[in-house]
Short mmCIF file of C-alpha atoms in Angstrom, two decimals:
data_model
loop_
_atom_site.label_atom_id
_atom_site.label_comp_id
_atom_site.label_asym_id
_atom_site.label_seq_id
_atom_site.Cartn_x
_atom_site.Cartn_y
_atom_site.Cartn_z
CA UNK A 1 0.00 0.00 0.00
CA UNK A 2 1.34 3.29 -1.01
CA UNK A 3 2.35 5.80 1.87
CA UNK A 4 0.12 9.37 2.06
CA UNK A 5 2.16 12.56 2.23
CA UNK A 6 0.69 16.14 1.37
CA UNK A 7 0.25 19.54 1.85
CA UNK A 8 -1.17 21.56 4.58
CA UNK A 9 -2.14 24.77 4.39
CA UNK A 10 -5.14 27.12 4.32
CA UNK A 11 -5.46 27.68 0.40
CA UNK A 12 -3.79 25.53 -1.73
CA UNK A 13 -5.83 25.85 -5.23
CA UNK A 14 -3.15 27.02 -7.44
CA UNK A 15 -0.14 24.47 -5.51
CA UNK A 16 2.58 23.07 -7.66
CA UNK A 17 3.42 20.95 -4.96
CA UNK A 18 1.43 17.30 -6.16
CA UNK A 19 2.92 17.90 -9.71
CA UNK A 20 6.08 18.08 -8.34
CA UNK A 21 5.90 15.25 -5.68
CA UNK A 22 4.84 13.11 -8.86
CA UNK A 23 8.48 13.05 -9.82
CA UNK A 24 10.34 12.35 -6.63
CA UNK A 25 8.81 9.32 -5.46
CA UNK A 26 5.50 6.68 -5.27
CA UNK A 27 3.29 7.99 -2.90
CA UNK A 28 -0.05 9.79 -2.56
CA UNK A 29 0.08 13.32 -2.26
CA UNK A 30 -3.21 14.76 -1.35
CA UNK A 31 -3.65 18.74 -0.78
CA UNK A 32 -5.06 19.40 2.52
CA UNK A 33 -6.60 22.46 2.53
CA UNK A 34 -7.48 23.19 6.48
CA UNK A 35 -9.24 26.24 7.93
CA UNK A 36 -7.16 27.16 11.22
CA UNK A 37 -10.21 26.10 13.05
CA UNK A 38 -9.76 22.69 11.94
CA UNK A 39 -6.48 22.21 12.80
CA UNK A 40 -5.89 20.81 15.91
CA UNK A 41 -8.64 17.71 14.92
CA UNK A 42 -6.13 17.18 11.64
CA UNK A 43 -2.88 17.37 13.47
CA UNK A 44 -4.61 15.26 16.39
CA UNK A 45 -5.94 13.27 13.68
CA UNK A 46 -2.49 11.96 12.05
CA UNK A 47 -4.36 10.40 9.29
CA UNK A 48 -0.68 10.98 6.57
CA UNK A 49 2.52 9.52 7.16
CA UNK A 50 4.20 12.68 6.53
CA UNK A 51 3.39 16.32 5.41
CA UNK A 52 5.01 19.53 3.79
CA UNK A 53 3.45 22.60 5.80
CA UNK A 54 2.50 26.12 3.97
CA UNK A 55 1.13 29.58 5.01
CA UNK A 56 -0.07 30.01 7.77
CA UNK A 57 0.98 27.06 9.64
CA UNK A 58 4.92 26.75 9.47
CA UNK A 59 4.81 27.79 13.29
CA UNK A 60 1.26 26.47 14.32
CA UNK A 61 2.24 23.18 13.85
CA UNK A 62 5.34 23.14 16.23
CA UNK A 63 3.35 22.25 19.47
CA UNK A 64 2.41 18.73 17.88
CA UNK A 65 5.86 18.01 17.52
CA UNK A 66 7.48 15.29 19.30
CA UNK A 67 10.94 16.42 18.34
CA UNK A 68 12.50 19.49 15.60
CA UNK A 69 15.49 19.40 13.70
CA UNK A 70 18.32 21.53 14.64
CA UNK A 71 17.28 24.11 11.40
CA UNK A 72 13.14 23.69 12.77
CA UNK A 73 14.51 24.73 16.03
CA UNK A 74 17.43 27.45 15.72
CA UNK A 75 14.65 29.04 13.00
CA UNK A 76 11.34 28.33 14.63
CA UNK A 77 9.66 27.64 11.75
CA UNK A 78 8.75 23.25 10.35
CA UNK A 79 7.58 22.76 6.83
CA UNK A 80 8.01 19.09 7.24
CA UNK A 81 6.67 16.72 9.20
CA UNK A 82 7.39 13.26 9.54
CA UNK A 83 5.48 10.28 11.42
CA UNK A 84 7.26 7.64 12.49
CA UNK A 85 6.03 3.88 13.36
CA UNK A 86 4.85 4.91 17.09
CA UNK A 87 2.41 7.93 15.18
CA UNK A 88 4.87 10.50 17.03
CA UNK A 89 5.29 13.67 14.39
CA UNK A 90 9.15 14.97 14.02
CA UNK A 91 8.85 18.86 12.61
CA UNK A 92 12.39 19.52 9.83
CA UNK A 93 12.69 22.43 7.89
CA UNK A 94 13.97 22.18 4.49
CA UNK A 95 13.23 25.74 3.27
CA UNK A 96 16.86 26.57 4.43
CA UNK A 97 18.31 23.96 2.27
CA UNK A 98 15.66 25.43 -1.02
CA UNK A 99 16.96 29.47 -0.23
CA UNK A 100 20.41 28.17 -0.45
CA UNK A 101 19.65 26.68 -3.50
CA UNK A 102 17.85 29.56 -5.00
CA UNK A 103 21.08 32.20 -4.36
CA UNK A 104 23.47 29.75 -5.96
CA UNK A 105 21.29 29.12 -9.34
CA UNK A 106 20.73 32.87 -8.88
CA UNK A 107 24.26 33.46 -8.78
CA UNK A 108 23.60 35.71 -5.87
CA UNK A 109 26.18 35.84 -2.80
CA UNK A 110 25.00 37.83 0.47
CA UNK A 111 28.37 37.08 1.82
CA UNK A 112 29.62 40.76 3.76
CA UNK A 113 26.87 42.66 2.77
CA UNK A 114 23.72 44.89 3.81
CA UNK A 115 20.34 42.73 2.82
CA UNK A 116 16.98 43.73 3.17
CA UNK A 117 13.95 41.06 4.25
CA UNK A 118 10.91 42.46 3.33
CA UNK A 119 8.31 40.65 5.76
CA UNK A 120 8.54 39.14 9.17
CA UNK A 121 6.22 35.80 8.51
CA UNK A 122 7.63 32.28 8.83
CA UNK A 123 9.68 32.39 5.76
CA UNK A 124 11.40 35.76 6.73
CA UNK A 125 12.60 33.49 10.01
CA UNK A 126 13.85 31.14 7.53
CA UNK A 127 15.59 33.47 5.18
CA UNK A 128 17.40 35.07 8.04
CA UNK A 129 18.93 31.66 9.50
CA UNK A 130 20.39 31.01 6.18
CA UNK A 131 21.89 34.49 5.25
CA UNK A 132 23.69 34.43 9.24
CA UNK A 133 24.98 31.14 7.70
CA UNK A 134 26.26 32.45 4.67
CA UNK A 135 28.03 35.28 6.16
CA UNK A 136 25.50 38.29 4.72
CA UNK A 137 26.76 41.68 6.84
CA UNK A 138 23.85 43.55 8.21
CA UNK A 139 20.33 41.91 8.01
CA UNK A 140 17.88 44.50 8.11
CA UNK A 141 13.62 43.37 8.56
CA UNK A 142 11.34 44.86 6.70
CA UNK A 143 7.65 45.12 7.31
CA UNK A 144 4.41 47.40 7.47
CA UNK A 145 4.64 47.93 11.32
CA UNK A 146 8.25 47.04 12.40
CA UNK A 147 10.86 49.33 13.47
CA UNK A 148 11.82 49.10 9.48
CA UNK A 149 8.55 49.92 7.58
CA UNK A 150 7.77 51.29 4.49
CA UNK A 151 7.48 54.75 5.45
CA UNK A 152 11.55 54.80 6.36
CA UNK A 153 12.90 52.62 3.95
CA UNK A 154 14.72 55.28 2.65
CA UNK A 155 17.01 54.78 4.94
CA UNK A 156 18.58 51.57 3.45
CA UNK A 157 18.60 52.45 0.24
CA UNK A 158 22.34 51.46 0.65
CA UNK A 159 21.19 47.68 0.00
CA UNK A 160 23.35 45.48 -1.20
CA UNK A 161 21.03 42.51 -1.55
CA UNK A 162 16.97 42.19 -0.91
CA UNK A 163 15.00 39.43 -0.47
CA UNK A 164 11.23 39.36 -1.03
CA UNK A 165 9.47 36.96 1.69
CA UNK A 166 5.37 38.51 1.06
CA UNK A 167 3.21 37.36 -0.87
CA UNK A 168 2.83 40.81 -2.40
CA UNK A 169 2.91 40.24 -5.91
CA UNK A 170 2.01 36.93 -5.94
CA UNK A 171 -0.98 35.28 -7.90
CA UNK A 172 -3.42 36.95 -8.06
CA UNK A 173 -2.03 40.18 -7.14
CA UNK A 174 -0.03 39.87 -9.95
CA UNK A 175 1.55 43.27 -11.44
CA UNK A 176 2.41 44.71 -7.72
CA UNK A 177 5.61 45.59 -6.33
CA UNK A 178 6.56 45.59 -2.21
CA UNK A 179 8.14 48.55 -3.36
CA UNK A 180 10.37 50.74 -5.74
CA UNK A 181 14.01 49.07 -6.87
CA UNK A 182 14.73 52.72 -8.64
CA UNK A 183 16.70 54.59 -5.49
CA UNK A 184 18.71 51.17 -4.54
CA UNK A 185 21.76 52.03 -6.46
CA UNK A 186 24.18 49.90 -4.67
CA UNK A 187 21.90 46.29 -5.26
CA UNK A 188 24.13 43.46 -6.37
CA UNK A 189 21.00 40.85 -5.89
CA UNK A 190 17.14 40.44 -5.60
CA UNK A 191 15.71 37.26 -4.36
CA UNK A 192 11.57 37.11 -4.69
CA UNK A 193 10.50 33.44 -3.33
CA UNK A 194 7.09 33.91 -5.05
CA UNK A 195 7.13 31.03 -8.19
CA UNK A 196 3.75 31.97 -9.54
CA UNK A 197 4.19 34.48 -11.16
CA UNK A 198 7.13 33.18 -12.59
CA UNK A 199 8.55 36.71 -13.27
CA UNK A 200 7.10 39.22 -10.45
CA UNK A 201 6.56 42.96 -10.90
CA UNK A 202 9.86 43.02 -8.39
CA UNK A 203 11.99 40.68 -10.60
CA UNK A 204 10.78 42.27 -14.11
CA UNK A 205 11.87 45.70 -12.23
CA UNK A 206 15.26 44.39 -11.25
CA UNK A 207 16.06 43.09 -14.70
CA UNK A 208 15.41 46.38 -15.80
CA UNK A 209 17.95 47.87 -13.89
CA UNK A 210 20.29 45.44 -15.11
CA UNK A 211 20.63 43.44 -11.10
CA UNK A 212 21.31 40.39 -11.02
CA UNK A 213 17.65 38.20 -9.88
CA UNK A 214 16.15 34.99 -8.61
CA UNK A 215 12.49 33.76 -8.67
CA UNK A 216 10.74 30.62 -5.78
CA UNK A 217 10.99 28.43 -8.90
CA UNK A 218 14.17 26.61 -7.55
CA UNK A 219 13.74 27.12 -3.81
CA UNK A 220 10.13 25.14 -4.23
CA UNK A 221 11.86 22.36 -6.26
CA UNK A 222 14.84 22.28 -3.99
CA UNK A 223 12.98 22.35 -0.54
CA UNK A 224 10.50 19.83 -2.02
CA UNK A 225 13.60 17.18 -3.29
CA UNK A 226 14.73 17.06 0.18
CA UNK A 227 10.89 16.85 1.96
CA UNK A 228 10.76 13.97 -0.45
CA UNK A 229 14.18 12.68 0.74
CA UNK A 230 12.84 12.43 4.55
CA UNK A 231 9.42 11.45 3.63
CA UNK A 232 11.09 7.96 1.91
CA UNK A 233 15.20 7.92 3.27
CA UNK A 234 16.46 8.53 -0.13
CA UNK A 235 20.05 10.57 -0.53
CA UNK A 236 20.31 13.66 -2.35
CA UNK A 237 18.95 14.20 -6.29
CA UNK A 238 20.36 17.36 -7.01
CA UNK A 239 19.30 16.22 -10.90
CA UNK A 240 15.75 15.87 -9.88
CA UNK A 241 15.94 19.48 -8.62
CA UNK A 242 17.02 20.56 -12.43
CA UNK A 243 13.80 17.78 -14.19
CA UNK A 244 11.42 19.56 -11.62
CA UNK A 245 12.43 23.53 -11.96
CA UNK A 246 12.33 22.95 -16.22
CA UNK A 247 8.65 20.97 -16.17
CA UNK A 248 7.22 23.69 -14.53
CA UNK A 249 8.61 25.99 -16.76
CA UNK A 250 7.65 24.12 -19.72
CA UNK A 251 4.28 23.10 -18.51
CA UNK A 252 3.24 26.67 -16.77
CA UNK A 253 5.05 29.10 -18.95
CA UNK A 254 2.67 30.18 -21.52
CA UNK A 255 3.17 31.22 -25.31
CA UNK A 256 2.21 34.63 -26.19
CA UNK A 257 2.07 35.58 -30.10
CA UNK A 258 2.56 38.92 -31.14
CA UNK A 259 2.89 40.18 -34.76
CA UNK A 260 1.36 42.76 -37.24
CA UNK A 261 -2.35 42.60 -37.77
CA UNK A 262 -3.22 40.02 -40.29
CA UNK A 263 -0.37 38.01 -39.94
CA UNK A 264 -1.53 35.15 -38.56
CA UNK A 265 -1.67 35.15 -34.92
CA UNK A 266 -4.79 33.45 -34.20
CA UNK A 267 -4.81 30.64 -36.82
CA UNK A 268 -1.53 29.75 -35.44
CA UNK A 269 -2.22 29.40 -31.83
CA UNK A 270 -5.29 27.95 -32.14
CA UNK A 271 -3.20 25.38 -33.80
CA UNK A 272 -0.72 25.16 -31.45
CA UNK A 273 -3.17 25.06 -28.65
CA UNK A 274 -4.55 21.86 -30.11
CA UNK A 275 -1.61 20.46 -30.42
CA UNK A 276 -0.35 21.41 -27.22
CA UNK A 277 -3.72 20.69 -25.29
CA UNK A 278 -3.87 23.87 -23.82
CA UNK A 279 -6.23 26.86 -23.45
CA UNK A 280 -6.41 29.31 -26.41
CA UNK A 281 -7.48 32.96 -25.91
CA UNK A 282 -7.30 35.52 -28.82
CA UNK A 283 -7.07 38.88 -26.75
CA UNK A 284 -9.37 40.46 -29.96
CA UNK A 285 -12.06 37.73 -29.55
CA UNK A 286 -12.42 38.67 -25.81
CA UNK A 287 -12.43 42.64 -26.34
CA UNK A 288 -15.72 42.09 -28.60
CA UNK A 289 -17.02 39.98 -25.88
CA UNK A 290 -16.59 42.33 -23.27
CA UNK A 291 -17.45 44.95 -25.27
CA UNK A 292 -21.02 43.62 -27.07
CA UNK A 293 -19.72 45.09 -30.35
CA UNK A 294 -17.04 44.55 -32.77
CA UNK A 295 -14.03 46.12 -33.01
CA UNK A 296 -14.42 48.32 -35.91
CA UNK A 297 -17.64 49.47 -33.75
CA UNK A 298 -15.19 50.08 -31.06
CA UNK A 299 -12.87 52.29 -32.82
CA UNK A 300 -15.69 54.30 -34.39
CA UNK A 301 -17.92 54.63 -31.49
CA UNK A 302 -15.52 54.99 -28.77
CA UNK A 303 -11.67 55.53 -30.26
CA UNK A 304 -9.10 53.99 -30.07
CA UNK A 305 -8.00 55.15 -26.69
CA UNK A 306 -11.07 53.30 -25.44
CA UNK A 307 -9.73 50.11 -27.04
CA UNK A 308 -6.20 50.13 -25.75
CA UNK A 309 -7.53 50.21 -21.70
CA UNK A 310 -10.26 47.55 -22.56
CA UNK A 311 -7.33 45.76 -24.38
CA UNK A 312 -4.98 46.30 -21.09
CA UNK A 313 -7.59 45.17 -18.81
CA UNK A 314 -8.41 42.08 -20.64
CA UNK A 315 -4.63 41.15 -21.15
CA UNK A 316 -4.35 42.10 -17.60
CA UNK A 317 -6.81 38.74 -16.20
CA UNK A 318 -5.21 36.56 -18.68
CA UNK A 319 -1.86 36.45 -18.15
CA UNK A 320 -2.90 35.75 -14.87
CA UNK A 321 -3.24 32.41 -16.46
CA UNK A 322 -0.31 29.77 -16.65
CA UNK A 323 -0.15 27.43 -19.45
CA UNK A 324 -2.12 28.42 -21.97
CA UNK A 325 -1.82 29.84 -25.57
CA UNK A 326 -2.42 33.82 -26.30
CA UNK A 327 -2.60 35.42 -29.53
CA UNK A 328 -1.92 39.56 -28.47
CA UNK A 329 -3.79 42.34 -30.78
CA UNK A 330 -1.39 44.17 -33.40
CA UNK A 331 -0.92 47.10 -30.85
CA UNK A 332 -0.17 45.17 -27.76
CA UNK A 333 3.21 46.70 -27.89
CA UNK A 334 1.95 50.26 -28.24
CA UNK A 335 1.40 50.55 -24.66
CA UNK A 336 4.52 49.96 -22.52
CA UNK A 337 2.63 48.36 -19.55
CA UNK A 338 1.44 45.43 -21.63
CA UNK A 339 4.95 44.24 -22.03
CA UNK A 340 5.53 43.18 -18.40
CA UNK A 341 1.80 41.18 -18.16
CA UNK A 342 3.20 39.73 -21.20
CA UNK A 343 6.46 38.71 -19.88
CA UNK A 344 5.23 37.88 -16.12
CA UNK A 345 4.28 34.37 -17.14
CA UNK A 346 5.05 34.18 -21.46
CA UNK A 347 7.23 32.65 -23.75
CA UNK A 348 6.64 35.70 -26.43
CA UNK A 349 6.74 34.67 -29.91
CA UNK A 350 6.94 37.67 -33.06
CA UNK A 351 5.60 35.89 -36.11
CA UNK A 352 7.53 37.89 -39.02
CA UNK A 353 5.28 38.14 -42.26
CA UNK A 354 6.11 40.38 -45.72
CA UNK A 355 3.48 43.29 -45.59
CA UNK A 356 2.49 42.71 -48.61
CA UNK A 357 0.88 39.72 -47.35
CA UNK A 358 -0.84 40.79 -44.69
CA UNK A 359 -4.82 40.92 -44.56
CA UNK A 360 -6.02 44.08 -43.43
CA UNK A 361 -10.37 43.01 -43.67
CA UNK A 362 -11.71 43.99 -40.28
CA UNK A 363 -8.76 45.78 -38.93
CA UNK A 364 -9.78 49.31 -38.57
CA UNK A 365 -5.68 50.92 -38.02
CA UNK A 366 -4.84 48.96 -41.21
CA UNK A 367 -7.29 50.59 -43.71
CA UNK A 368 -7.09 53.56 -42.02
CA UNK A 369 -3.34 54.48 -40.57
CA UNK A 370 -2.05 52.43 -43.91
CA UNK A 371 0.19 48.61 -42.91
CA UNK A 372 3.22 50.56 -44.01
CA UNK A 373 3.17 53.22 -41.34
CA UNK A 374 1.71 50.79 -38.63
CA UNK A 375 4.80 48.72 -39.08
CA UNK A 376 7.25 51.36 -39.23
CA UNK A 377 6.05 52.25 -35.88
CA UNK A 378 5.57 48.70 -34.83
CA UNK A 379 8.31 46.35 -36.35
CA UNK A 380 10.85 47.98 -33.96
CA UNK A 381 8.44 46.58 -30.78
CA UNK A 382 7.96 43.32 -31.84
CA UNK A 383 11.52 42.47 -32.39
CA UNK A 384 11.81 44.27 -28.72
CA UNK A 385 9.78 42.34 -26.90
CA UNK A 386 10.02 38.89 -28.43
CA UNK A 387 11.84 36.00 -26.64
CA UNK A 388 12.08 34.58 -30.38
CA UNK A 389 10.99 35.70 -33.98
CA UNK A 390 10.27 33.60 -36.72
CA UNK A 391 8.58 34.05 -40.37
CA UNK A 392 5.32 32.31 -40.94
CA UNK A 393 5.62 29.21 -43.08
CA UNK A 394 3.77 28.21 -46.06
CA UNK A 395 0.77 26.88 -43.91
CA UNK A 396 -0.32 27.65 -40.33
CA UNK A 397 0.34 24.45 -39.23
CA UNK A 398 3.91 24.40 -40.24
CA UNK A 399 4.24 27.46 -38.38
CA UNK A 400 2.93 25.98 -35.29
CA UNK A 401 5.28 23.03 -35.89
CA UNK A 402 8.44 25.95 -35.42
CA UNK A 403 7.11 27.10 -32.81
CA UNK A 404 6.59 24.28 -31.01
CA UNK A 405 9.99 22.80 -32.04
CA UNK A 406 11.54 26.28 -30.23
CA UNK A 407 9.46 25.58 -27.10
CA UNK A 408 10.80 22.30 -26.72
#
């Protein structure tokens, strides 16, 4: 009979976690999503053999506890717990080992210098352990009512590292910030342990500044490979680590087409789609819908200013969305702010086609503006903002066949 491991926490719909368990070892692992009301009958309970422990219950669960591991105990904070043959629970915590992990693929040393934690929940505890043990210099909290808030973080701007530990940010709050990277002029680092978004507001900012940057991708993979170890007395996999951090990328990152209008965007990833078994959304399609008129209605009734925030918005909710397939309007890229919803979760793909080709039926800018001047303004964006560019093949589904050949 196979053991039962899991999750606990208090919402767990959008977890990675029994995806990722599915490739370290054969056993069940069931979410359990527990209000805190009902957690002393589930910890009382002991119906698992083991669990991995989420927000809010990293230090909840440490009175149940027969015994901690030296990390549980030095940080105060278990995300594992093991049951052994007498039903006793032993609390470990292997977030330590996963933030360790995370700096090196990040290429990010705290050694000797001034790092910021923004937020003083269970993970900040954890976070904290592991940069004294890695020799950062001065360790300075963060949070909304701490001696360090929000309101004088001004005076660290001399920050040499920061590390994100809120969920601010994090789906669905996706597009916000804990706060402005612009006045940080001395950051050599920037560590956000949110993994869904794969690319936070905070990372896309500190990529724009050219600092070095890290996402929770590899500290969820790493913490969970050695959960996974305890839960079954393996030794260390540091290759399953690398399988787990590129499946999720492959299977959550989603493909985002963007192109001149007529060239193809939506026959294509509808293809792809199918082939892919995945969501399709055509950003156009769902404009009219929320709209109750057509497009060329849209631009005549309202203008085109009217189209570009309805076009935001919509873009906005669906790049909430991981793995799926979008096809983007022709002027996506002609407001800056679309480029980061793009790029928080997308693969973005510029399908290249000669002008002379394009259709222009139904496309208001096209008859109007002329294609010529539309690309001259928009050629420059697409080749911007595209992970990859590629002409469209003879048929559609050739061109999906590229794309898909990239992807892999």
């Amino acid at each position: 009979m196979k053991k039962t491991f899991g999750l606990l926490g208090e919402k767990l719909g959008h977890s990675f976690s029994p995806k990722i368990h599915s490739y370290l070892g054969d056993y069940e692992y069931p979410l359990y999503e527990i209000s805190p009301g009902g957690l002393d009958v589930f910890m009382t309970q002991r119906s698992f053999d083991g669990i991995n422990v989420t927000i809010p219950y990293k230090q909840a669960v440490i009175p149940y506890c027969a015994s901690l591991s030296n990390e549980a105990r030095l940080i105060g904070s278990v995300n594992t717990i093991i049951k052994d043959k007498d039903g006793a629970l032993h609390g470990h915590n292997t977030d330590y080992f996963g933030f360790c992990v995370m700096l090196e693929r990040g290429k990010i040393d705290p050694k000797g210098k001034k790092t910021i934690v923004l937020g003083d929940g269970g993970s900040a505890k954890t976070i904290r352990y592991a940069l004294g043990l890695l020799g950062a210099g001065e360790i300075i909290t963060v949070s909304r009512r701490g001696e360090n808030n929000y309101e004088n973080i001004a005076e660290h701007y001399n920050a040499q590292a920061l590390v994100n530990t809120t969920p601010v940010g994090m789906f669905p709050d996706n597009g916000n910030s804990p706060l402005n990277l612009d006045k940080f002029l001395q950051l050599t680092g920037v560590a956000d342990l949110i993994y869904n978004p794969v690319r936070t507001k905070l990372l896309l900012d500190a990529k724009r500044l050219d600092i070095p940057c890290v996402s929770g991708l590899a500290m969820l993979a790493a913490q969970a490979e050695m959960a996974s170890r305890l839960f079954i007395n393996e030794n260390e996999r540091p290759h399953l680590i690398d399988l787990i951090i590129k499946t999720l990328v492959k299977d959550t990152q989603n493909i985002a087409l963007i192109g001149m209008p007529g060239c193809g965007k939506s026959t294509v990833g509808k293809i792809l789609a199918g082939k892919m078994k995945r969501q399709f959304i055509d950003t156009d399609d769902q404009i009219v819908k929320a709209a109750g008129k057509s497009i060329k209605e849209i631009f005549e009734e309202d203008g085109e200013d009217s189209f570009r925030v309805l076009e935001t918005r919509i873009l906005t909710e669906e790049t909430k969305k991981s793995g799926i397939v979008i096809a983007a309007g022709g002027g996506i890229v002609t407001r800056n702010e679309n480029l980061d919803l793009l790029r928080q979760n997308s693969l973005i793909i510029y399908l290249k086609r000669d002008l002379a080709d394009l259709a222009t039926g139904g496309r208001p800018l096209s008859r109007k503006v002329g294609v010529e001047t539309l690309a001259k303004q928009r050629l420059p964006l697409y080749e911007a903002w595209s992970d990859h560019a590629l002409f469209v093949q003879k048929t559609p589904n050739q061109t999906s066949k590229r794309i898909l050949e990239y992807y892999k």
